[in-house]
Amino acid sequence: MQTDLRRRDLIGDLDFSKEEVETVLDVAFDLKRKRALGELHPYLRDKVLAMLFFFSSTRTRGSFEAGMAQLGGHAAFIESKTTQIAHGDTPVEIGEIFGRYFDGIAIRHVDWKIGNQYINDVAKYSRSPVLNMQCEIYHPFQCLADLMTIIEKKGRDLRRKKMVVSWAYAASYQKPISVPQSLILQMPRFGMDVVLAHPPEFKLMPQIMDAAQEQARKFHTGFEVISDADGMEKAFKDADIIYAKSWGAMLTTEDPNEGSKIISQYKHWITDAKKMKAAKEDAIYMHPLPADRDVEVTSEVMDGPNSVVFDEAENRLHAQKAVMALTMA
Ligand code: CP
């Protein structure tokens, strides 16, 4: 068991080895149990986390902030637009200065071709660990909470479980591709057979696809891609886990108007009761939220007996507390 994660950054999903992720999960389950019993667990007393946001959030902000308080520390909410970042503070200043003020720096920056580089640049200059609260490539804390939820619902032995990671139609905005990319990287390590389904224009980054295939080979799991206009229905057949969410057509076009036009061709990619019937009877429905209700997924499915979306959102808290306690202690 690899337990020494002190001062480590978590930026990409594979930054922690499988053994280290298992340590995170063990700690997360323990912290969840302690919270349920009202046992105090101030592992980070007097420690402070900077939470630097370049993009909006409900769950990420709430769970990091609550998590730090429950660990006996404090989280400082900092919106980039209220800082001097627009007036000259580069990642060097943020890394050097925040790294000295704070015991950890968590950053959300999802701008295409900018966010991940920014987070890595801050990490280069920070003496404190840097945690990725979502960039345009990865959403590692969401993925840890997803894995924790799958283990709770399906057990520790996930070998031969079919997990569908599917694109879904949504009209609100072109969502980042980071969630599906994190899932296809992490889940093969835990034995799941991943089926990735999307219309042809919604490909993921080639280097991430290569890395996911490599993980699947290494851990002897299945990795199938269904890339056709009616792929959602095909993918759902006999699935154990359905993870269907929208993402943008960034690999096809960086023009948002053109992207919206492409998205509008696939309104039939909605998770509804009829499609869920093709999956196993005890299949779970997952979504990181926010979802476009009755556009991306019907309320019948989202609020139905197969949905685990609120347990999944809760597990953000426990998974993040585990990583913070291990890296910032
Ligand atoms: N799933 C997730 O990251 O939610 P928020 O965007 O609300 O933080």
CSV table of C-alpha atoms and ligand atoms in Angstrom, one decimal:
chain,number,residue,atom,x,y,z
A,1,MET,CA,0.0,0.0,0.0
A,2,GLN,CA,1.5,3.3,-1.1
A,3,THR,CA,0.6,5.9,1.6
A,4,ASP,CA,3.1,8.7,1.2
A,5,LEU,CA,1.3,11.3,-0.9
A,6,ARG,CA,2.5,14.3,1.0
A,7,ARG,CA,3.1,17.4,-1.2
A,8,ARG,CA,2.0,15.6,-4.3
A,9,ASP,CA,0.1,17.4,-7.0
A,10,LEU,CA,-3.0,15.9,-8.6
A,11,ILE,CA,-3.5,17.4,-12.1
A,12,GLY,CA,-4.0,14.4,-14.4
A,13,ASP,CA,-5.8,11.1,-13.5
A,14,LEU,CA,-2.7,9.0,-13.9
A,15,ASP,CA,-0.6,11.2,-11.7
A,16,PHE,CA,-1.4,8.8,-8.8
A,17,SER,CA,-0.6,5.1,-9.4
A,18,LYS,CA,-3.4,2.5,-9.1
A,19,GLU,CA,-2.1,1.6,-5.6
A,20,GLU,CA,-2.1,5.3,-4.6
A,21,VAL,CA,-5.7,5.7,-5.9
A,22,GLU,CA,-6.6,2.6,-3.7
A,23,THR,CA,-5.1,4.4,-0.7
A,24,VAL,CA,-7.2,7.5,-1.5
A,25,LEU,CA,-10.4,5.3,-1.7
A,26,ASP,CA,-9.6,3.6,1.6
A,27,VAL,CA,-9.2,7.0,3.3
A,28,ALA,CA,-12.3,8.4,1.6
A,29,PHE,CA,-14.5,5.5,2.8
A,30,ASP,CA,-13.0,6.0,6.3
A,31,LEU,CA,-13.7,9.7,6.3
A,32,LYS,CA,-17.3,9.0,5.1
A,33,ARG,CA,-17.8,6.6,8.0
A,34,LYS,CA,-16.4,9.1,10.5
A,35,ARG,CA,-18.7,11.9,9.2
A,36,ALA,CA,-21.7,9.5,9.5
A,37,LEU,CA,-20.8,8.7,13.1
A,38,GLY,CA,-20.0,12.4,14.0
A,39,GLU,CA,-16.4,11.5,14.7
A,40,LEU,CA,-14.1,14.6,14.5
A,41,HIS,CA,-11.3,14.2,12.0
A,42,PRO,CA,-9.2,17.4,12.1
A,43,TYR,CA,-6.2,16.1,10.1
A,44,LEU,CA,-5.6,19.6,8.5
A,45,ARG,CA,-6.1,21.9,11.6
A,46,ASP,CA,-4.9,25.4,10.8
A,47,LYS,CA,-4.1,24.5,7.2
A,48,VAL,CA,-5.6,26.7,4.4
A,49,LEU,CA,-6.5,25.8,0.8
A,50,ALA,CA,-6.7,28.5,-1.9
A,51,MET,CA,-9.5,27.7,-4.4
A,52,LEU,CA,-8.9,29.7,-7.5
A,53,PHE,CA,-11.8,29.6,-9.9
A,54,PHE,CA,-11.7,30.8,-13.6
A,55,PHE,CA,-15.1,29.2,-14.2
A,56,SER,CA,-18.4,28.7,-12.2
A,57,SER,CA,-19.1,25.8,-9.9
A,58,THR,CA,-21.7,24.4,-7.5
A,59,ARG,CA,-20.4,21.0,-6.4
A,60,THR,CA,-16.7,21.6,-6.6
A,61,ARG,CA,-16.7,24.8,-4.6
A,62,GLY,CA,-19.1,23.5,-2.0
A,63,SER,CA,-17.4,20.2,-1.5
A,64,PHE,CA,-13.8,21.6,-1.3
A,65,GLU,CA,-14.9,24.3,1.1
A,66,ALA,CA,-17.0,22.1,3.3
A,67,GLY,CA,-14.3,19.4,3.2
A,68,MET,CA,-11.5,21.8,4.4
A,69,ALA,CA,-13.7,23.0,7.3
A,70,GLN,CA,-14.5,19.4,8.3
A,71,LEU,CA,-10.8,18.6,8.3
A,72,GLY,CA,-10.2,21.5,10.7
A,73,GLY,CA,-8.8,24.0,8.2
A,74,HIS,CA,-10.1,26.7,5.9
A,75,ALA,CA,-10.7,27.2,2.2
A,76,ALA,CA,-10.3,30.6,0.6
A,77,PHE,CA,-12.7,31.1,-2.3
A,78,ILE,CA,-10.9,33.3,-4.9
A,79,GLU,CA,-12.5,34.2,-8.2
A,80,SER,CA,-9.8,35.0,-10.9
A,81,LYS,CA,-11.7,38.2,-11.9
A,82,THR,CA,-11.3,39.6,-8.4
A,83,THR,CA,-7.5,39.2,-8.5
A,84,GLN,CA,-4.7,41.0,-10.3
A,85,ILE,CA,-4.3,38.1,-12.7
A,86,ALA,CA,-5.7,40.3,-15.6
A,87,HIS,CA,-3.2,43.0,-14.5
A,88,GLY,CA,0.1,41.1,-14.6
A,89,ASP,CA,0.1,38.3,-12.0
A,90,THR,CA,1.3,35.3,-14.1
A,91,PRO,CA,1.3,31.7,-13.0
A,92,VAL,CA,4.8,32.4,-11.6
A,93,GLU,CA,3.4,35.0,-9.1
A,94,ILE,CA,0.4,32.8,-8.3
A,95,GLY,CA,2.6,29.7,-7.7
A,96,GLU,CA,5.4,31.5,-5.8
A,97,ILE,CA,3.1,33.7,-3.6
A,98,PHE,CA,0.0,31.5,-3.1
A,99,GLY,CA,2.4,28.6,-2.5
A,100,ARG,CA,3.8,30.5,0.4
A,101,TYR,CA,0.5,31.7,1.9
A,102,PHE,CA,-1.5,28.5,1.4
A,103,ASP,CA,-0.9,24.8,2.2
A,104,GLY,CA,-2.5,23.8,-1.1
A,105,ILE,CA,-3.7,25.5,-4.3
A,106,ALA,CA,-6.8,24.2,-6.0
A,107,ILE,CA,-7.6,25.6,-9.5
A,108,ARG,CA,-10.5,25.3,-11.9
A,109,HIS,CA,-9.6,26.6,-15.4
A,110,VAL,CA,-11.4,24.9,-18.3
A,111,ASP,CA,-10.4,27.3,-21.2
A,112,TRP,CA,-9.6,25.2,-24.3
A,113,LYS,CA,-5.8,24.8,-24.8
A,114,ILE,CA,-5.1,27.1,-21.8
A,115,GLY,CA,-6.4,25.6,-18.5
A,116,ASN,CA,-4.2,22.6,-18.1
A,117,GLN,CA,-1.1,24.5,-19.1
A,118,TYR,CA,-2.0,27.2,-16.5
A,119,ILE,CA,-2.4,24.7,-13.7
A,120,ASN,CA,0.9,23.0,-14.6
A,121,ASP,CA,2.7,26.3,-14.7
A,122,VAL,CA,1.4,27.3,-11.2
A,123,ALA,CA,2.5,23.9,-9.9
A,124,LYS,CA,6.0,24.4,-11.3
A,125,TYR,CA,6.4,27.5,-9.1
A,126,SER,CA,4.4,26.4,-6.0
A,127,ARG,CA,6.0,24.8,-2.9
A,128,SER,CA,2.5,23.6,-1.9
A,129,PRO,CA,0.6,20.9,-3.7
A,130,VAL,CA,-1.6,21.9,-6.6
A,131,LEU,CA,-5.0,20.2,-7.1
A,132,ASN,CA,-6.9,20.3,-10.4
A,133,MET,CA,-10.5,21.2,-9.8
A,134,GLN,CA,-11.1,20.6,-13.5
A,135,CYS,CA,-9.3,21.7,-16.6
A,136,GLU,CA,-10.1,21.2,-20.3
A,137,ILE,CA,-8.4,17.8,-20.3
A,138,TYR,CA,-9.1,16.2,-16.9
A,139,HIS,CA,-11.6,16.3,-14.0
A,140,PRO,CA,-9.7,13.9,-11.6
A,141,PHE,CA,-11.7,14.6,-8.4
A,142,GLN,CA,-15.0,14.0,-10.2
A,143,CYS,CA,-13.5,10.7,-11.4
A,144,LEU,CA,-12.4,9.6,-7.9
A,145,ALA,CA,-15.9,10.3,-6.6
A,146,ASP,CA,-17.4,8.3,-9.6
A,147,LEU,CA,-15.1,5.4,-8.8
A,148,MET,CA,-16.0,5.5,-5.2
A,149,THR,CA,-19.7,5.5,-6.1
A,150,ILE,CA,-19.3,2.6,-8.5
A,151,ILE,CA,-17.6,0.5,-5.8
A,152,GLU,CA,-20.4,1.3,-3.4
A,153,LYS,CA,-23.1,0.2,-5.8
A,154,LYS,CA,-21.3,-2.7,-7.6
A,155,GLY,CA,-18.7,-3.9,-5.2
A,156,ARG,CA,-14.9,-4.0,-5.2
A,157,ASP,CA,-14.7,-6.7,-8.0
A,158,LEU,CA,-15.5,-4.7,-11.1
A,159,ARG,CA,-14.0,-7.1,-13.6
A,160,ARG,CA,-16.3,-7.7,-16.6
A,161,LYS,CA,-18.6,-4.9,-15.6
A,162,LYS,CA,-19.6,-3.0,-18.7
A,163,MET,CA,-19.3,0.8,-18.2
A,164,VAL,CA,-20.8,3.0,-21.0
A,165,VAL,CA,-19.3,6.5,-21.3
A,166,SER,CA,-21.7,8.2,-23.7
A,167,TRP,CA,-22.1,11.6,-25.2
A,168,ALA,CA,-25.6,13.2,-24.6
A,169,TYR,CA,-27.3,16.1,-26.2
A,170,ALA,CA,-27.4,19.4,-24.3
A,171,ALA,CA,-28.2,22.9,-25.4
A,172,SER,CA,-26.9,25.0,-22.5
A,173,TYR,CA,-23.2,25.3,-23.6
A,174,GLN,CA,-20.4,23.3,-25.1
A,175,LYS,CA,-19.3,21.4,-22.0
A,176,PRO,CA,-15.6,20.4,-21.5
A,177,ILE,CA,-14.4,17.0,-22.6
A,178,SER,CA,-12.6,16.4,-19.3
A,179,VAL,CA,-15.1,14.1,-17.6
A,180,PRO,CA,-15.2,11.4,-20.3
A,181,GLN,CA,-11.4,11.7,-20.7
A,182,SER,CA,-10.8,11.1,-17.0
A,183,LEU,CA,-13.2,8.2,-17.0
A,184,ILE,CA,-11.6,6.3,-19.9
A,185,LEU,CA,-8.2,6.8,-18.3
A,186,GLN,CA,-9.0,5.7,-14.8
A,187,MET,CA,-11.7,3.0,-15.0
A,188,PRO,CA,-9.7,0.3,-16.9
A,189,ARG,CA,-7.3,0.2,-14.0
A,190,PHE,CA,-10.2,-1.0,-11.8
A,191,GLY,CA,-11.3,-3.8,-14.2
A,192,MET,CA,-14.2,-2.3,-16.0
A,193,ASP,CA,-14.8,-2.9,-19.7
A,194,VAL,CA,-15.4,0.6,-21.1
A,195,VAL,CA,-17.6,1.4,-24.1
A,196,LEU,CA,-17.2,5.0,-25.3
A,197,ALA,CA,-20.1,6.2,-27.5
A,198,HIS,CA,-20.4,9.5,-29.3
A,199,PRO,CA,-21.5,10.9,-32.7
A,200,PRO,CA,-18.6,11.2,-35.1
A,201,GLU,CA,-17.9,14.9,-34.4
A,202,PHE,CA,-17.4,14.4,-30.7
A,203,LYS,CA,-14.1,12.6,-30.6
A,204,LEU,CA,-11.8,12.9,-27.6
A,205,MET,CA,-8.1,14.0,-27.7
A,206,PRO,CA,-6.0,11.4,-29.6
A,207,GLN,CA,-3.3,11.3,-26.9
A,208,ILE,CA,-6.0,10.6,-24.3
A,209,MET,CA,-7.5,7.8,-26.4
A,210,ASP,CA,-4.0,6.2,-26.8
A,211,ALA,CA,-3.4,6.4,-23.1
A,212,ALA,CA,-6.8,4.9,-22.3
A,213,GLN,CA,-6.2,2.0,-24.8
A,214,GLU,CA,-2.8,1.5,-23.2
A,215,GLN,CA,-4.4,1.3,-19.7
A,216,ALA,CA,-7.0,-1.2,-21.0
A,217,ARG,CA,-4.2,-3.4,-22.5
A,218,LYS,CA,-2.2,-3.2,-19.3
A,219,PHE,CA,-5.1,-4.2,-17.1
A,220,HIS,CA,-6.6,-6.7,-19.6
A,221,THR,CA,-10.0,-4.9,-19.9
A,222,GLY,CA,-12.2,-4.2,-22.9
A,223,PHE,CA,-12.2,-0.8,-24.6
A,224,GLU,CA,-14.6,-0.3,-27.5
A,225,VAL,CA,-15.5,2.9,-29.3
A,226,ILE,CA,-18.9,3.4,-31.0
A,227,SER,CA,-18.8,6.5,-33.2
A,228,ASP,CA,-21.9,6.7,-35.2
A,229,ALA,CA,-25.1,8.8,-35.3
A,230,ASP,CA,-27.2,6.2,-33.4
A,231,GLY,CA,-24.5,4.9,-31.1
A,232,MET,CA,-26.1,5.7,-27.8
A,233,GLU,CA,-28.8,3.0,-28.2
A,234,LYS,CA,-26.3,0.4,-29.3
A,235,ALA,CA,-23.9,1.1,-26.4
A,236,PHE,CA,-26.5,0.8,-23.6
A,237,LYS,CA,-27.2,-2.9,-24.4
A,238,ASP,CA,-26.5,-5.0,-21.3
A,239,ALA,CA,-24.6,-2.2,-19.5
A,240,ASP,CA,-23.9,-2.3,-15.8
A,241,ILE,CA,-23.0,1.4,-15.5
A,242,ILE,CA,-24.4,4.2,-17.8
A,243,TYR,CA,-22.5,7.4,-17.6
A,244,ALA,CA,-24.1,9.7,-20.2
A,245,LYS,CA,-23.3,13.4,-20.4
A,246,SER,CA,-22.8,16.1,-23.0
A,247,TRP,CA,-19.5,17.5,-24.2
A,248,GLY,CA,-18.5,19.9,-26.9
A,249,ALA,CA,-17.2,19.2,-30.5
A,250,MET,CA,-13.9,20.9,-29.7
A,251,LEU,CA,-11.8,18.3,-31.7
A,252,THR,CA,-14.0,19.1,-34.8
A,253,THR,CA,-14.4,22.8,-34.5
A,254,GLU,CA,-13.3,25.5,-32.0
A,255,ASP,CA,-16.0,27.8,-33.3
A,256,PRO,CA,-18.9,27.8,-30.7
A,257,ASN,CA,-21.6,28.6,-33.3
A,258,GLU,CA,-20.5,25.8,-35.6
A,259,GLY,CA,-20.2,23.5,-32.5
A,260,SER,CA,-23.8,24.4,-31.5
A,261,LYS,CA,-25.0,23.6,-35.1
A,262,ILE,CA,-23.4,20.2,-34.9
A,263,ILE,CA,-24.8,19.5,-31.4
A,264,SER,CA,-28.4,20.3,-32.7
A,265,GLN,CA,-28.3,17.3,-35.1
A,266,TYR,CA,-28.2,14.8,-32.2
A,267,LYS,CA,-31.3,15.7,-30.0
A,268,HIS,CA,-32.1,12.0,-29.9
A,269,TRP,CA,-29.1,11.3,-27.7
A,270,ILE,CA,-31.1,11.7,-24.5
A,271,THR,CA,-31.0,9.2,-21.7
A,272,ASP,CA,-34.6,8.1,-21.2
A,273,ALA,CA,-36.5,5.1,-19.8
A,274,LYS,CA,-36.7,3.3,-23.1
A,275,LYS,CA,-32.9,3.4,-23.6
A,276,MET,CA,-32.3,2.4,-20.0
A,277,LYS,CA,-34.4,-0.7,-20.6
A,278,ALA,CA,-31.7,-1.9,-22.9
A,279,ALA,CA,-29.2,-1.9,-20.0
A,280,LYS,CA,-29.2,-4.5,-17.2
A,281,GLU,CA,-32.1,-4.2,-14.9
A,282,ASP,CA,-29.8,-3.1,-12.0
A,283,ALA,CA,-27.7,-0.8,-14.1
A,284,ILE,CA,-26.9,2.5,-12.5
A,285,TYR,CA,-27.3,5.9,-14.2
A,286,MET,CA,-24.5,8.4,-13.5
A,287,HIS,CA,-23.9,12.1,-14.3
A,288,PRO,CA,-21.5,14.5,-12.7
A,289,LEU,CA,-24.1,17.3,-12.9
A,290,PRO,CA,-25.2,19.9,-13.8
A,291,ALA,CA,-27.4,18.1,-16.3
A,292,ASP,CA,-29.8,19.8,-18.7
A,293,ARG,CA,-33.0,18.1,-17.3
A,294,ASP,CA,-35.4,16.7,-19.9
A,295,VAL,CA,-32.9,17.5,-22.6
A,296,GLU,CA,-29.8,15.5,-21.7
A,297,VAL,CA,-31.6,13.1,-19.5
A,298,THR,CA,-35.3,12.8,-18.6
A,299,SER,CA,-36.3,13.6,-15.1
A,300,GLU,CA,-37.9,10.2,-14.9
A,301,VAL,CA,-34.4,8.6,-15.2
A,302,MET,CA,-32.5,11.2,-13.2
A,303,ASP,CA,-34.9,11.0,-10.3
A,304,GLY,CA,-35.6,7.3,-10.9
A,305,PRO,CA,-34.5,4.1,-9.0
A,306,ASN,CA,-31.4,3.5,-11.2
A,307,SER,CA,-30.0,7.0,-10.7
A,308,VAL,CA,-27.1,7.5,-8.3
A,309,VAL,CA,-26.4,11.1,-9.1
A,310,PHE,CA,-26.8,12.5,-5.6
A,311,ASP,CA,-24.7,9.8,-4.0
A,312,GLU,CA,-22.1,10.6,-6.7
A,313,ALA,CA,-22.2,14.3,-5.9
A,314,GLU,CA,-21.9,13.5,-2.2
A,315,ASN,CA,-18.8,11.4,-2.8
A,316,ARG,CA,-17.0,14.5,-4.2
A,317,LEU,CA,-16.8,15.6,-0.5
A,318,HIS,CA,-15.2,12.3,0.8
A,319,ALA,CA,-12.8,11.7,-2.1
A,320,GLN,CA,-11.5,15.3,-2.0
A,321,LYS,CA,-11.1,15.2,1.7
A,322,ALA,CA,-9.0,12.1,1.3
A,323,VAL,CA,-6.7,13.7,-1.2
A,324,MET,CA,-6.4,16.9,0.8
A,325,ALA,CA,-5.6,15.0,4.0
A,326,LEU,CA,-3.0,12.9,2.2
A,327,THR,CA,-1.3,15.6,0.2
A,328,MET,CA,-1.6,18.7,2.5
A,329,ALA,CA,-0.8,17.1,6.0
B,1,CP,N1,-19.5,18.1,-11.4
B,1,CP,C1,-19.0,19.3,-11.1
B,1,CP,O1,-17.8,19.5,-11.2
B,1,CP,O2,-19.9,20.2,-10.7
B,1,CP,P1,-19.6,21.8,-10.6
B,1,CP,O3,-19.3,22.3,-12.0
B,1,CP,O4,-20.9,22.4,-10.1
B,1,CP,O5,-18.5,22.0,-9.7
